XYZ file of C-alpha atoms in Angstrom:
656
model
C -31.961 103.495 92.335
C -34.305 104.103 95.322
C -36.298 106.575 93.247
C -36.430 104.127 90.338
C -37.848 101.384 92.509
C -40.327 103.709 94.359
C -41.509 105.643 91.303
C -41.740 102.829 88.778
C -45.220 103.990 87.860
C -43.964 107.321 86.505
C -42.987 107.611 82.864
C -39.324 107.829 83.749
C -39.644 104.946 86.173
C -41.389 102.849 83.560
C -38.549 103.449 81.133
C -36.050 102.227 83.744
C -38.260 99.244 84.488
C -38.237 98.331 80.794
C -34.486 98.724 80.723
C -34.084 96.396 83.727
C -36.401 93.852 82.140
C -34.183 93.696 79.081
C -30.977 93.211 81.060
C -29.658 89.645 81.311
C -30.092 88.039 84.709
C -31.769 89.592 87.711
C -31.391 93.127 89.084
C -32.205 93.272 92.766
C -32.359 95.233 95.965
C -32.267 93.229 99.171
C -31.724 93.701 102.863
C -28.275 93.036 104.192
C -29.489 90.282 106.493
C -29.236 86.537 106.701
C -31.264 85.099 103.836
C -30.955 88.386 101.940
C -34.716 89.248 101.893
C -35.511 90.807 98.528
C -37.227 94.191 98.350
C -37.130 94.308 94.549
C -36.165 91.901 91.742
C -36.387 92.413 88.003
C -38.360 90.107 85.744
C -35.204 88.181 84.914
C -35.529 86.462 88.289
C -37.811 83.817 86.831
C -35.346 82.692 84.176
C -32.538 82.795 86.731
C -34.212 80.998 89.641
C -37.510 79.617 88.422
C -39.319 81.812 90.962
C -41.446 84.857 90.124
C -40.577 88.243 91.546
C -43.630 87.983 93.796
C -42.369 84.674 95.246
C -38.924 86.072 95.995
C -39.723 89.580 97.335
C -40.367 89.857 101.011
C -39.574 86.133 101.385
C -43.175 85.441 100.354
C -42.242 81.984 99.130
C -38.534 81.568 99.750
C -35.588 83.702 100.740
C -32.943 84.154 98.062
C -30.288 83.162 100.569
C -31.865 79.720 100.822
C -31.255 79.155 97.112
C -27.489 79.462 97.582
C -25.633 76.137 97.559
C -24.969 75.222 101.206
C -21.196 74.922 100.749
C -21.099 78.435 99.214
C -23.354 80.245 101.730
C -20.615 81.117 104.233
C -18.308 82.401 101.491
C -21.065 84.618 100.018
C -22.045 86.134 103.404
C -18.453 86.802 104.518
C -17.446 88.325 101.187
C -20.408 90.709 101.124
C -19.948 91.816 104.740
C -16.279 92.510 104.154
C -17.084 94.651 101.106
C -19.804 96.577 103.030
C -17.391 97.344 105.867
C -14.810 98.625 103.370
C -17.441 100.542 101.360
C -16.363 98.612 98.281
C -18.397 96.803 95.612
C -18.347 93.022 95.662
C -18.074 90.527 92.823
C -18.869 86.877 93.491
C -19.250 83.563 91.696
C -21.202 80.824 93.434
C -23.871 78.186 92.916
C -27.637 78.299 93.448
C -30.491 75.814 93.153
C -33.304 76.659 90.757
C -36.873 75.891 91.656
C -36.687 72.666 89.571
C -33.643 71.530 91.539
C -31.024 72.323 88.882
C -27.689 73.529 90.211
C -26.530 76.662 88.388
C -23.507 78.907 88.537
C -24.145 82.646 88.954
C -22.076 85.802 88.839
C -23.100 88.628 91.169
C -21.916 92.216 91.361
C -23.312 94.703 93.902
C -22.612 97.225 96.619
C -24.187 98.492 99.827
C -26.626 101.423 99.840
C -28.458 103.145 102.650
C -32.074 104.348 102.671
C -33.324 107.508 104.259
C -34.021 105.493 107.375
C -30.287 104.447 107.327
C -31.245 100.816 106.927
C -28.480 98.909 105.036
C -29.546 97.413 101.715
C -27.701 95.814 98.808
C -28.190 96.746 95.171
C -26.824 94.525 92.414
C -27.214 92.196 89.476
C -26.980 88.397 89.270
C -26.320 86.608 85.951
C -26.378 82.862 85.103
C -22.834 81.844 84.050
C -23.375 78.082 84.019
C -22.506 77.762 80.314
C -19.294 79.688 80.850
C -18.388 77.562 83.874
C -19.093 74.348 81.994
C -16.941 75.564 79.137
C -14.177 76.488 81.566
C -14.445 73.079 83.218
C -14.370 71.381 79.851
C -11.322 73.433 78.904
C -9.687 72.654 82.233
C -10.289 68.942 81.818
C -9.093 69.067 78.229
C -5.989 70.929 79.349
C -5.323 68.393 82.082
C -5.861 65.547 79.633
C -3.514 67.259 77.207
C -0.910 67.668 79.913
C -1.358 64.035 80.922
C -1.199 62.939 77.300
C 1.942 65.010 76.784
C 3.444 63.522 79.916
C 2.641 59.998 78.743
C 4.014 60.781 75.288
C 7.195 62.260 76.747
C 7.588 59.298 79.081
C 7.129 56.855 76.206
C 9.592 58.700 73.996
C 12.147 58.967 76.781
C 11.810 55.271 77.626
C 11.908 54.188 73.979
C 15.048 52.212 73.021
C 15.250 54.140 69.730
C 16.072 57.730 68.875
C 12.986 59.847 68.127
C 12.862 63.126 66.194
C 9.750 65.241 65.721
C 9.887 68.224 63.375
C 7.438 70.518 61.635
C 6.853 70.656 57.903
C 9.830 73.021 57.524
C 11.974 70.414 59.365
C 12.478 72.576 62.429
C 13.197 70.247 65.316
C 10.420 70.219 67.903
C 11.541 67.291 70.023
C 14.516 64.939 70.428
C 14.292 62.162 72.993
C 17.117 61.194 75.326
C 17.969 58.051 73.373
C 18.691 60.181 70.300
C 21.145 62.275 72.304
C 22.686 59.168 73.866
C 23.050 57.619 70.432
C 24.459 60.535 68.453
C 25.524 63.014 71.140
C 23.572 65.891 69.552
C 20.888 67.999 71.287
C 18.279 70.442 69.977
C 20.778 73.207 70.731
C 23.243 71.532 68.339
C 20.675 71.042 65.587
C 17.584 73.288 65.830
C 16.681 72.197 62.301
C 17.686 69.693 59.637
C 19.995 72.329 58.118
C 22.328 71.996 61.109
C 22.001 68.193 61.159
C 23.462 67.500 57.734
C 27.017 68.853 58.238
C 27.165 67.244 61.695
C 26.082 63.782 60.589
C 27.871 63.838 57.230
C 31.136 65.821 57.257
C 32.009 64.543 53.781
C 30.202 66.912 51.341
C 29.797 64.248 48.626
C 28.178 61.757 50.973
C 26.141 64.563 52.563
C 24.681 65.578 49.214
C 23.731 62.014 48.320
C 22.081 61.232 51.668
C 20.334 64.591 51.713
C 18.810 64.007 48.285
C 17.651 60.519 49.291
C 16.229 61.848 52.556
C 14.381 64.733 50.871
C 12.693 62.293 48.501
C 11.768 60.044 51.412
C 10.228 62.895 53.440
C 8.273 64.099 50.426
C 6.904 60.586 49.937
C 5.945 60.486 53.623
C 4.062 63.775 53.266
C 2.152 62.592 50.219
C 1.285 59.254 51.796
C 0.004 60.143 55.255
C 0.530 57.350 57.725
C 2.792 55.247 55.520
C 6.216 54.474 57.003
C 9.356 54.790 54.871
C 12.763 53.381 55.791
C 16.337 54.366 54.985
C 19.706 53.010 56.141
C 22.822 55.150 56.367
C 26.009 55.619 58.331
C 26.057 58.611 60.671
C 28.965 60.493 62.268
C 28.345 60.927 65.988
C 29.484 63.832 68.125
C 32.272 61.730 69.683
C 33.666 60.901 66.233
C 32.379 57.331 66.020
C 30.468 56.036 62.982
C 27.206 54.142 63.454
C 24.965 52.335 61.018
C 21.413 53.631 61.509
C 18.023 52.427 60.305
C 15.734 55.471 59.921
C 11.926 55.083 59.767
C 9.918 58.202 58.822
C 6.229 59.100 58.527
C 4.193 62.304 58.434
C 0.660 63.565 59.068
C 1.186 66.537 56.763
C 2.042 68.992 59.522
C 4.596 67.023 61.546
C 7.377 64.643 60.564
C 8.154 61.712 62.854
C 11.502 59.920 62.545
C 12.636 56.846 64.482
C 16.346 56.002 64.375
C 17.549 52.534 65.376
C 21.224 51.720 65.902
C 21.935 48.592 63.839
C 25.734 48.835 64.065
C 26.046 45.699 66.170
C 23.570 43.789 64.017
C 25.526 44.688 60.882
C 28.764 43.687 62.583
C 27.340 40.291 63.530
C 25.934 39.803 60.033
C 29.358 40.561 58.559
C 30.953 38.131 60.991
C 28.421 35.464 60.040
C 29.058 36.003 56.329
C 32.799 35.844 56.963
C 32.358 32.669 59.041
C 30.375 31.015 56.241
C 32.955 32.119 53.718
C 35.837 30.873 55.826
C 34.028 27.591 56.466
C 33.642 27.034 52.725
C 37.237 27.810 51.844
C 38.305 25.851 54.916
C 36.625 22.721 53.581
C 38.307 23.342 50.236
C 41.684 23.814 51.930
C 41.249 20.656 53.993
C 40.391 18.625 50.908
C 43.378 19.948 48.985
C 45.685 19.186 51.916
C 44.354 15.624 52.189
C 45.031 14.767 48.555
C 48.340 16.599 48.503
C 49.521 14.780 51.634
C 49.260 11.435 49.850
C 51.661 12.596 47.155
C 53.993 14.186 49.701
C 54.070 10.927 51.616
C 55.412 9.176 48.538
C 58.023 11.881 47.918
C 59.242 12.017 51.522
C 59.197 8.242 52.010
C 61.133 7.382 48.855
C 63.599 10.223 49.530
C 64.379 8.934 53.029
C 64.814 5.366 51.817
C 67.023 6.510 48.956
C 69.168 8.570 51.293
C 69.813 5.481 53.443
C 71.120 3.626 50.363
C 73.449 6.243 48.869
C 75.172 7.740 51.888
C 78.563 7.421 50.142
C 77.555 9.277 46.951
C 77.947 12.881 48.051
C 76.534 14.572 44.907
C 73.492 12.284 44.698
C 72.993 12.567 48.444
C 72.827 16.352 48.165
C 70.208 16.050 45.419
C 68.129 13.653 47.491
C 68.350 15.910 50.513
C 67.066 18.789 48.391
C 64.110 16.626 47.309
C 63.431 15.658 50.925
C 63.685 19.282 52.085
C 61.249 20.389 49.354
C 58.845 17.654 50.409
C 59.005 18.728 54.026
C 58.490 22.368 53.049
C 55.483 21.307 51.030
C 54.243 19.401 54.049
C 54.385 22.665 55.988
C 52.192 24.273 53.307
C 49.549 21.593 53.785
C 49.760 22.131 57.521
C 49.147 25.811 56.918
C 46.111 24.893 54.863
C 44.819 22.710 57.674
C 45.585 25.415 60.225
C 43.494 27.827 58.186
C 40.707 25.240 58.016
C 41.101 24.893 61.844
C 41.622 21.139 61.411
C 45.304 20.977 62.279
C 45.933 18.936 65.395
C 47.837 20.995 67.946
C 49.374 20.542 71.384
C 48.797 23.798 73.251
C 50.758 24.407 76.459
C 51.254 27.363 78.786
C 53.859 29.626 77.201
C 55.516 32.986 77.711
C 55.301 34.835 74.402
C 58.348 36.924 75.287
C 60.502 33.803 75.691
C 59.258 32.254 72.443
C 59.800 35.424 70.429
C 63.230 35.925 71.969
C 64.276 32.430 70.894
C 63.193 33.141 67.316
C 64.930 36.498 66.804
C 68.081 35.121 65.152
C 66.055 33.040 62.707
C 63.791 35.988 61.919
C 66.743 38.323 61.286
C 68.206 35.808 58.813
C 64.782 35.533 57.185
C 64.428 39.309 56.830
C 67.908 40.097 55.539
C 70.413 42.788 56.359
C 68.492 45.705 54.829
C 65.625 45.416 57.334
C 66.081 46.462 60.946
C 64.173 44.228 63.395
C 63.324 45.840 66.745
C 62.105 43.745 69.693
C 60.099 45.528 72.438
C 58.854 43.028 75.054
C 56.683 44.141 77.971
C 57.721 42.979 81.403
C 55.122 40.947 83.287
C 53.423 39.753 80.109
C 50.523 37.418 80.851
C 50.982 33.755 79.843
C 48.846 32.188 77.121
C 48.039 28.648 76.015
C 49.434 27.937 72.571
C 51.317 25.327 70.574
C 54.822 26.867 70.337
C 55.124 25.711 66.735
C 52.099 27.841 65.890
C 53.808 31.006 67.114
C 56.676 30.123 64.763
C 54.165 30.036 61.913
C 52.527 33.297 62.986
C 55.756 35.260 63.221
C 57.292 33.756 60.089
C 54.231 34.437 57.926
C 53.697 37.996 59.119
C 57.373 38.920 59.028
C 57.673 37.564 55.473
C 54.688 39.672 54.470
C 56.301 42.719 56.087
C 59.624 41.990 54.390
C 57.956 41.737 50.986
C 56.067 45.006 51.609
C 59.321 46.904 52.189
C 61.136 48.240 49.155
C 64.841 48.625 49.879
C 65.631 49.264 53.526
C 63.053 49.505 56.275
C 62.128 48.454 59.768
C 59.921 45.900 61.494
C 58.938 46.178 65.136
C 57.749 43.246 67.252
C 56.268 44.201 70.606
C 54.123 42.666 73.332
C 51.764 44.049 75.948
C 48.794 43.164 78.135
C 45.315 44.346 77.121
C 41.896 44.430 78.792
C 38.701 45.157 76.865
C 35.253 45.663 78.361
C 31.900 45.200 76.608
C 31.427 48.926 76.000
C 34.785 49.193 74.224
C 34.077 46.101 72.110
C 30.650 47.447 71.148
C 32.290 50.558 69.728
C 35.210 48.683 68.074
C 34.218 46.018 65.596
C 36.023 42.689 65.897
C 37.204 43.114 69.500
C 36.208 40.638 72.222
C 35.787 41.392 75.949
C 38.379 39.909 78.285
C 42.060 39.892 79.255
C 44.634 39.224 76.533
C 48.341 39.071 75.852
C 49.024 41.046 72.681
C 51.808 40.594 70.174
C 52.126 43.185 67.415
C 54.224 43.122 64.237
C 54.469 46.521 62.524
C 56.335 47.615 59.412
C 56.901 50.791 57.392
C 56.259 49.102 54.060
C 53.856 49.927 51.240
C 50.690 49.169 53.244
C 47.366 47.954 51.875
C 44.289 49.592 50.441
C 40.879 49.348 52.129
C 39.735 47.038 49.337
C 42.681 44.699 49.878
C 42.009 44.609 53.617
C 38.595 43.068 52.902
C 40.266 39.973 51.374
C 43.378 39.451 53.495
C 42.064 36.284 55.180
C 41.061 34.595 51.939
C 43.381 31.732 50.905
C 45.472 32.384 47.803
C 44.639 36.120 47.798
C 47.869 38.090 47.487
C 48.912 41.648 46.679
C 52.404 40.521 45.670
C 51.669 39.083 42.253
C 51.532 35.440 41.188
C 55.309 34.952 41.256
C 55.922 36.476 44.655
C 53.226 35.237 47.042
C 51.079 32.178 47.771
C 48.290 34.042 49.557
C 48.450 31.629 52.513
C 50.290 33.798 55.064
C 47.522 35.741 56.786
C 44.861 33.025 56.270
C 47.194 30.667 58.141
C 47.634 33.198 60.939
C 43.876 33.751 61.040
C 43.229 30.015 61.381
C 45.800 29.627 64.164
C 44.516 32.594 66.162
C 40.885 31.497 65.868
C 41.882 27.977 66.823
C 43.293 29.419 70.058
C 40.215 31.585 70.812
C 41.981 34.833 69.995
C 41.365 37.599 67.481
C 43.336 39.805 65.097
C 43.220 43.527 64.431
C 44.996 44.819 61.335
C 45.579 48.485 60.553
C 47.174 49.519 57.288
C 47.633 52.668 55.233
C 48.951 52.870 51.706
C 52.556 54.067 51.599
C 52.635 54.217 55.415
C 52.829 50.620 56.583
C 50.890 47.875 58.342
C 50.416 46.827 61.952
C 49.114 43.345 62.803
C 47.995 42.944 66.410
C 47.199 39.467 67.700
C 45.312 39.044 70.963
C 45.465 35.677 72.754
C 43.420 34.972 75.924
C 45.269 35.306 79.205
C 45.995 31.960 80.858
C 45.363 31.799 84.598
C 46.742 29.235 87.081
C 48.533 26.855 84.740
C 52.231 26.086 84.535
C 54.321 25.063 81.552
C 54.613 21.237 81.367
C 58.084 19.730 81.181
C 58.872 17.817 77.947
C 58.974 14.037 78.268
C 62.044 12.198 77.013
C 61.369 10.250 73.802
C 62.349 6.631 73.337
C 64.475 5.730 70.365
C 62.666 3.839 67.609
C 63.448 0.138 67.185
C 63.058 -2.089 64.165
C 60.590 -4.897 63.851
C 61.048 -8.598 64.419
C 59.474 -10.019 61.281
C 55.893 -9.374 62.518
C 53.168 -9.826 59.907
C 51.345 -6.599 58.905
C 48.402 -5.968 56.564
C 48.634 -2.616 54.730
C 45.557 -1.146 52.993
C 46.003 2.006 50.869
C 44.030 2.941 47.749
C 46.734 5.272 46.369
C 49.085 2.842 44.498
C 52.308 4.839 44.719
C 51.796 5.560 48.409
C 50.949 1.903 49.084
C 54.119 0.766 47.331
C 56.293 3.261 49.196
C 54.771 2.438 52.606
C 55.194 -1.300 51.996
C 58.871 -0.790 51.169
C 59.316 1.413 54.219
C 57.808 -1.165 56.587
C 59.786 -4.020 55.061
C 62.992 -2.057 55.553
C 62.023 -1.646 59.181
C 61.978 -5.438 59.557
C 58.302 -6.366 59.061
C 56.522 -8.773 56.730
C 53.947 -6.775 54.789
C 50.903 -7.902 52.807
C 49.490 -4.956 50.799
C 45.990 -4.389 49.414
C 44.730 -1.546 47.233
C 41.055 -1.963 48.194
C 39.095 -3.062 51.279
C 37.739 -6.022 49.292
C 41.260 -7.264 48.498
C 42.238 -6.770 52.161
C 39.344 -8.993 53.304
C 40.400 -11.689 50.796
C 43.932 -11.641 52.200
C 42.640 -11.766 55.770
C 40.432 -14.762 55.031
C 43.174 -16.652 53.191
C 45.933 -15.985 55.738
C 46.061 -18.810 58.245
C 48.749 -17.262 60.402
C 48.378 -14.417 62.858
C 48.211 -10.933 61.348
C 49.463 -8.732 64.164
C 48.733 -5.232 62.822
C 46.324 -3.705 60.289
C 47.540 -0.381 58.848
C 44.718 1.165 56.856
C 43.719 4.423 55.247
C 40.413 5.783 56.544
C 38.768 7.260 53.449
C 38.593 4.640 50.668
C 36.148 3.417 48.051
C 33.929 0.393 48.821
C 34.366 0.664 52.598
C 36.008 3.085 55.040
C 38.916 2.006 57.205
C 36.864 1.769 60.392
C 34.336 -0.671 58.872
C 37.192 -2.662 57.343
C 38.888 -2.921 60.742
C 35.695 -4.259 62.303
C 35.293 -6.890 59.549
C 38.895 -8.082 59.832
C 38.629 -8.307 63.632
C 35.914 -10.894 63.122
C 38.453 -12.993 61.193
C 41.530 -12.176 63.315
C 40.204 -11.114 66.785
C 43.686 -10.340 68.154
C 44.688 -7.990 65.366
C 45.577 -4.407 66.230
C 44.884 -1.382 64.029
C 46.716 1.773 62.987
C 44.628 4.285 61.022
C 46.244 6.773 58.643
C 44.817 9.736 56.744
C 45.689 12.993 55.044
C 43.221 14.591 57.443
C 44.228 15.248 61.046
C 43.345 13.135 64.054
C 41.279 16.017 65.367
C 39.167 16.052 62.223
C 38.547 12.321 62.012
C 37.631 12.038 65.702
C 35.386 15.127 65.628
C 33.492 13.590 62.687
C 33.115 10.249 64.490
C 35.178 8.485 61.799
C 37.211 6.798 64.495
C 36.801 6.925 68.229
C 39.129 9.019 70.343
C 42.042 6.929 71.610
C 42.552 4.884 68.410
C 46.045 4.723 66.968
C 46.437 7.274 64.206
C 49.208 8.682 62.011
C 48.797 11.678 59.754
C 50.092 11.667 56.206
C 52.689 12.493 55.114
C 54.805 10.735 57.717
C 58.524 10.095 57.987
C 60.225 6.703 58.422
C 61.031 7.635 62.021
C 57.411 8.563 62.845
C 56.046 5.327 61.384
C 58.739 3.198 63.034
C 58.088 4.575 66.511
C 54.313 4.272 66.281
C 54.272 0.704 64.877
C 56.766 -0.396 67.549
C 54.638 1.236 70.251
C 51.454 -0.523 69.103
C 53.029 -3.970 68.722
C 54.739 -3.816 72.102
C 51.705 -2.519 73.962
C 49.968 -4.931 76.387
C 46.967 -6.632 74.789
C 44.476 -5.187 77.317
C 45.532 -1.627 76.323
C 45.060 -1.964 72.571
C 42.271 -0.421 70.565
């Protein structure tokens, strides 16, 4: 290169000079000194630095070293000196200032050479790489932004409360977020593509085929309608064996498919509960209305039967017939009470009880009820938690369920009654529909009878629904149990398989820190002393029977079939009417308004309300205030006698 630079005027030298002029950047020779004084630069120096070769050589205008960016000068000097000492070429990238002040990136490659005078010089080439550096910087920034965007996307997907699936157009899984794995239990390793997903989520081949066809159509629609979101609901089998109801939302940009899966199992459960509650409320109102009207007729039957029995005690055959009528009336009264229990309008007297003791006391009755061909096994758990319950309601629960079990058994069989304590947390209840968190005492009645189908199980709490046929069942057994359990803040779980049997488990809340109250001795009823009573009842036969009943108890009775007639009697009666006995629901005026009107005429009069509805229902609906005297139809002579005597002999300042 020394000869090239010194003999540039020769033909050969001119050829090399032309070659150097056509090279990109600047070819140079400089002294290996601070400032790197240039001895030769090619014509490319002007484009590179903005200075002519004349201005750069010999430091005529500026030393090349002064063009180097100050922060890079030390690095350039040290790197070159190290390469010279090791007799190696050097390659550098650094920044320089052009004459116009622009900062440019350059790439330099060179090595040390020695002249004949042994003076160290550097030969090399310097090229402007600013465009490459800017592109690299742009790529670096884009890469960092992509990484940041990916990190934000991953963070958002991992924090999302829904399962997220991203797949390519061939439905190969590219990403599953953590919520998806938490929800279903599956990972990308379990399902690298949709092909592996289908048998996992839908073990049943028939259901799998149907859902797969629906899903394929949905994905195709998403592809054809970029950006539009399509939805699909389906049940999915999870890795742990549970079944969840999932709402899938899918969209596509043509290359990728995005699927969001939301667990709506709990929402569906609550919706089903709400529908069931509305349904039960409707049939409950129907049941309550039926019981009210039926109670009026039963009151007539029971009342006349009791009065007739008192008159014919010596006629044994007739007495037996009357007792059968009375027993049928009382059994019918129990049916209306079952209706009211289902409607959750039956008045109850819950006390702290030990279920083991109550069941134990009922075993003999239950064995007679079941018959000799059915073996009844009793398995109580020691240390069973107490519950708060009306003991009579447990009688109804056990009798109804055991009768159902008996009727489900053809020939000989077995029924098992057992108790235990149970604790359920929120997580368990979330996974098991119908369960409630808390501590419970459980009583289970299981049989090996014919069982029930899944379709029948959907209707078991509906009144009058029966699988026994019209002649064999009333359809009130389980609805009655349902009403009682709900009334006591418990819940029921029923499991049944056709030809295998049924198990009914009833969970009642554990009672803490309450003892069983001791029963109070009851006073014997006494007859009246010719006190004057006003009876108001719009059902003629019941009014006639009640009037006869009260007169037999030793009272004078004036009877009215309407509130208007009762007011006429009250206005015309100059003596003291001591007690008003009135139905609550009547035409013209209800019993409460009638009582208020009559009190204006006879201020000292006392009132006894009666109704086919329960006291709990009439007080909850503000028909009468809590604390008023009330008797529920149908009533017996003894019940009416005791209550009328109690009211009439109560101090005046304690009356209603």
